[in-house]
XYZ file of C-alpha atoms in Angstrom:
289
model
C 83.078 8.887 219.783
C 83.855 8.785 223.489
C 80.678 8.300 225.529
C 79.644 8.144 229.137
C 79.634 4.982 231.210
C 75.884 4.864 231.861
C 72.865 6.102 229.909
C 69.606 6.114 231.925
C 66.330 5.434 230.105
C 63.168 6.225 232.060
C 59.621 7.567 231.931
C 59.285 11.285 232.623
C 56.913 10.453 235.494
C 59.865 8.683 237.173
C 62.197 11.662 236.818
C 62.966 12.001 240.542
C 63.979 8.305 240.694
C 66.217 8.748 237.646
C 67.790 11.808 239.266
C 68.437 9.896 242.492
C 69.978 6.937 240.649
C 72.108 9.195 238.441
C 73.632 10.778 241.546
C 74.079 7.363 243.172
C 75.873 5.989 240.090
C 78.112 9.068 240.002
C 78.896 8.463 243.667
C 80.118 5.006 242.656
C 82.568 6.515 240.151
C 80.558 6.272 236.914
C 79.942 9.032 234.408
C 76.205 9.257 233.693
C 74.026 10.705 230.923
C 70.291 11.259 231.269
C 68.106 13.764 229.473
C 68.590 16.446 232.135
C 71.803 17.070 230.178
C 69.845 18.291 227.137
C 70.265 21.947 226.238
C 67.731 24.326 224.752
C 67.640 24.201 220.956
C 68.969 20.666 220.657
C 67.000 18.097 218.663
C 66.255 15.851 221.599
C 65.572 12.592 219.735
C 68.868 12.839 217.820
C 70.850 13.757 220.940
C 69.271 10.944 222.959
C 69.978 8.302 220.320
C 73.547 9.532 219.848
C 74.128 9.492 223.607
C 72.604 6.031 223.981
C 74.807 4.594 221.226
C 77.911 6.204 222.732
C 77.260 4.985 226.295
C 78.878 1.782 227.509
C 75.799 0.581 229.422
C 72.121 1.506 229.183
C 70.186 1.261 232.447
C 66.456 1.054 231.741
C 64.164 1.859 234.666
C 61.047 -0.316 234.456
C 57.891 0.922 236.195
C 54.144 0.925 235.443
C 54.756 4.201 233.589
C 57.821 3.229 231.565
C 56.433 -0.100 230.316
C 53.771 1.873 228.425
C 56.226 4.451 227.099
C 57.076 4.012 223.408
C 60.304 5.972 223.955
C 61.527 3.748 226.778
C 60.587 0.579 224.878
C 62.445 1.855 221.810
C 65.527 2.760 223.855
C 65.480 -0.641 225.598
C 65.158 -2.423 222.245
C 68.095 -0.498 220.758
C 70.206 -1.092 223.882
C 69.409 -4.814 223.743
C 70.346 -4.943 220.064
C 73.668 -3.224 220.865
C 74.341 -5.675 223.712
C 74.470 -2.993 226.421
C 71.107 -3.368 228.183
C 71.055 -3.378 232.009
C 67.380 -3.296 233.082
C 66.290 -2.330 236.589
C 62.811 -2.619 238.115
C 62.061 0.393 240.327
C 58.397 -0.429 240.903
C 56.421 -3.628 240.471
C 55.183 -3.916 236.886
C 54.661 -6.320 233.993
C 57.696 -5.912 231.758
C 57.320 -6.090 227.963
C 57.338 -9.774 226.977
C 60.452 -9.371 224.842
C 62.420 -8.457 227.991
C 60.958 -11.072 230.340
C 63.943 -13.398 229.879
C 66.551 -10.665 230.373
C 68.259 -10.639 233.772
C 66.806 -7.660 235.638
C 67.860 -6.108 238.935
C 64.990 -5.602 241.371
C 65.376 -2.310 243.259
C 61.760 -2.094 244.394
C 62.819 -2.604 248.015
C 66.042 -0.576 247.844
C 66.108 2.200 250.447
C 69.135 4.025 249.091
C 71.749 2.280 251.233
C 75.094 1.944 249.437
C 75.860 -1.288 251.336
C 72.646 -3.026 250.264
C 73.611 -6.429 248.697
C 71.321 -5.978 245.678
C 72.766 -2.526 245.012
C 76.333 -3.788 245.379
C 75.674 -6.621 242.885
C 74.259 -4.108 240.415
C 77.292 -1.835 240.829
C 79.665 -4.776 240.354
C 77.774 -5.845 237.208
C 77.906 -2.314 235.816
C 81.633 -1.984 236.468
C 82.250 -5.273 234.625
C 80.051 -4.180 231.727
C 81.793 -0.806 231.455
C 85.225 -2.444 231.576
C 84.241 -4.993 228.904
C 82.898 -2.223 226.666
C 86.369 -0.743 226.500
C 87.841 1.931 228.714
C 90.345 4.606 227.780
C 91.748 4.572 231.299
C 90.390 8.011 232.118
C 87.408 6.880 234.157
C 87.961 7.895 237.783
C 88.335 5.162 240.354
C 85.121 4.209 242.076
C 84.478 6.316 245.139
C 82.333 5.180 248.035
C 78.809 6.525 247.839
C 78.225 9.350 250.324
C 76.157 8.422 253.344
C 72.535 9.443 253.022
C 71.862 12.303 255.386
C 68.422 13.358 256.472
C 67.439 16.661 258.002
C 68.222 16.236 261.729
C 65.202 18.329 262.665
C 62.857 15.664 261.271
C 59.314 16.469 262.263
C 57.547 13.722 264.190
C 53.819 13.599 264.794
C 52.295 10.482 266.304
C 53.711 7.539 264.378
C 54.545 9.676 261.341
C 57.964 11.159 260.684
C 59.032 13.273 257.715
C 62.527 13.854 256.353
C 64.166 15.174 253.212
C 65.552 12.709 250.699
C 68.195 15.262 249.720
C 70.949 16.884 251.738
C 69.918 20.368 252.918
C 71.869 22.966 250.948
C 71.884 25.790 253.448
C 69.738 27.370 256.123
C 67.875 29.577 253.675
C 67.392 26.939 250.973
C 66.984 23.986 253.289
C 63.852 22.653 251.627
C 64.922 23.225 248.038
C 66.723 20.789 245.734
C 70.396 21.701 245.536
C 70.336 22.398 241.803
C 67.213 24.599 241.933
C 68.368 27.894 243.533
C 65.708 30.265 244.802
C 66.767 32.907 242.292
C 65.697 30.604 239.454
C 62.145 30.434 240.748
C 61.252 33.971 239.729
C 58.865 36.194 241.633
C 57.034 33.367 243.401
C 57.097 29.612 243.817
C 54.747 26.834 244.867
C 55.424 24.991 248.109
C 54.034 22.266 250.342
C 54.175 23.272 253.991
C 53.755 21.420 257.255
C 52.337 23.810 259.844
C 51.882 22.804 263.492
C 50.144 25.087 265.974
C 50.500 27.987 263.585
C 54.260 27.493 263.164
C 55.967 26.436 259.944
C 57.816 23.158 260.558
C 58.764 22.168 257.004
C 58.611 23.717 253.539
C 59.106 21.679 250.375
C 59.480 23.734 247.197
C 57.795 22.253 244.119
C 59.984 22.794 241.063
C 59.663 21.649 237.455
C 60.889 18.157 238.334
C 58.070 17.676 240.878
C 58.147 15.952 244.264
C 57.570 12.254 244.859
C 56.067 11.342 248.233
C 56.614 7.913 249.763
C 57.747 5.855 252.725
C 61.315 5.209 251.522
C 63.991 6.605 249.217
C 64.186 7.600 246.449
C 61.101 9.671 247.342
C 61.770 13.407 247.673
C 59.530 13.652 250.743
C 59.894 10.596 252.958
C 57.056 9.907 255.400
C 57.929 7.026 257.699
C 54.304 6.281 258.424
C 52.908 2.726 258.047
C 49.885 4.218 256.277
C 52.107 5.607 253.520
C 53.001 3.410 250.548
C 56.614 3.026 249.409
C 55.803 5.105 246.318
C 52.647 6.977 247.310
C 52.034 9.990 245.083
C 53.577 12.663 242.864
C 53.091 16.426 243.182
C 54.088 18.371 240.067
C 53.602 21.702 238.328
C 51.074 21.811 235.487
C 50.273 25.189 233.921
C 51.277 26.969 237.138
C 49.020 24.709 239.199
C 49.862 21.772 241.411
C 48.717 18.398 240.123
C 48.666 15.386 242.444
C 48.855 11.841 241.063
C 48.196 8.899 243.371
C 50.377 5.858 242.618
C 47.621 3.383 243.509
C 48.590 3.753 247.149
C 47.127 1.336 249.696
C 45.471 3.966 251.883
C 44.882 6.696 249.353
C 45.784 10.354 248.895
C 43.455 13.089 250.136
C 42.835 16.742 249.244
C 40.849 18.704 251.826
C 39.688 15.424 253.339
C 38.453 13.950 250.050
C 40.186 10.897 248.568
C 41.351 11.531 245.019
C 40.813 9.094 242.175
C 43.997 8.957 240.145
C 44.845 12.601 239.487
C 43.502 15.865 240.925
C 44.580 19.487 241.279
C 45.621 20.949 244.639
C 44.293 24.538 244.912
C 46.284 27.204 246.740
C 45.411 26.997 250.418
C 44.169 23.422 250.181
C 45.624 20.607 252.270
C 47.182 17.416 250.917
C 47.025 14.512 253.350
C 49.274 11.469 252.956
C 49.006 8.994 255.812
C 48.806 11.127 258.956
C 50.779 14.051 257.571
C 49.108 17.184 256.206
C 50.864 19.493 253.741
C 49.290 22.818 252.797
C 49.744 24.326 249.328
C 51.130 27.868 249.473
C 52.686 30.301 247.007
C 55.694 32.134 248.429
C 58.276 34.691 247.351
C 61.999 33.807 247.336
C 62.735 36.151 250.254
C 59.804 34.914 252.302
C 60.619 32.766 255.358
């Protein structure tokens, strides 16, 4: 069975990081499988195990969420047994003791730069592992990773700046992930909006994959504010409501001026404050500007 180069194992709460890394690996010339490739009706546990066994390398993303995930632990154990484990730490955490002695790449300080020495060493290691696993010669030559581009109209307020972690797709879908077209959102969608003096400056659409807020990539909303933690909080859909989860940030996450404890819901019209930046929760229609 011919498999992909890289299988990514991760906790669902780290989905946006997995998505970012999958695209980064593809930019380096690898073929990548992660569970976004699952199709409706498939038996997910069977497909995942089959894909893991077929992959040449298994990249496990360790975080405070994944170390407690039975699925991630099981996938890491199987990958280790098959001799194809390539663990990566994406956030400081205490790894399972069985993996403490396994060489692990630390990407906790990686900002998404393709020239970063730690990233380059990881890419070199992965290329060697893929080549050693056997290659049919059809894998495309490694291509340089595209330069990270931020929205040039980055909003700046005081010492806080905000930018998109994704390339803008077009003028009308500028604040939407490229693979989540407006038409797929139905009659209405949830959004986080930055409004200054009554004028909309930024709109971030919240889709099923959620939005991670932080000071550096791979956050979906990057706030270059010293009061914002590297990985600050997650905003996601839960039963057609917005749920906010604070990632034990240094300065906290606030809803309508009140600091949340762990997880809280963000009502429509309420304001989420991260550092010095305020984002209002609104429900909009696809044709609404």
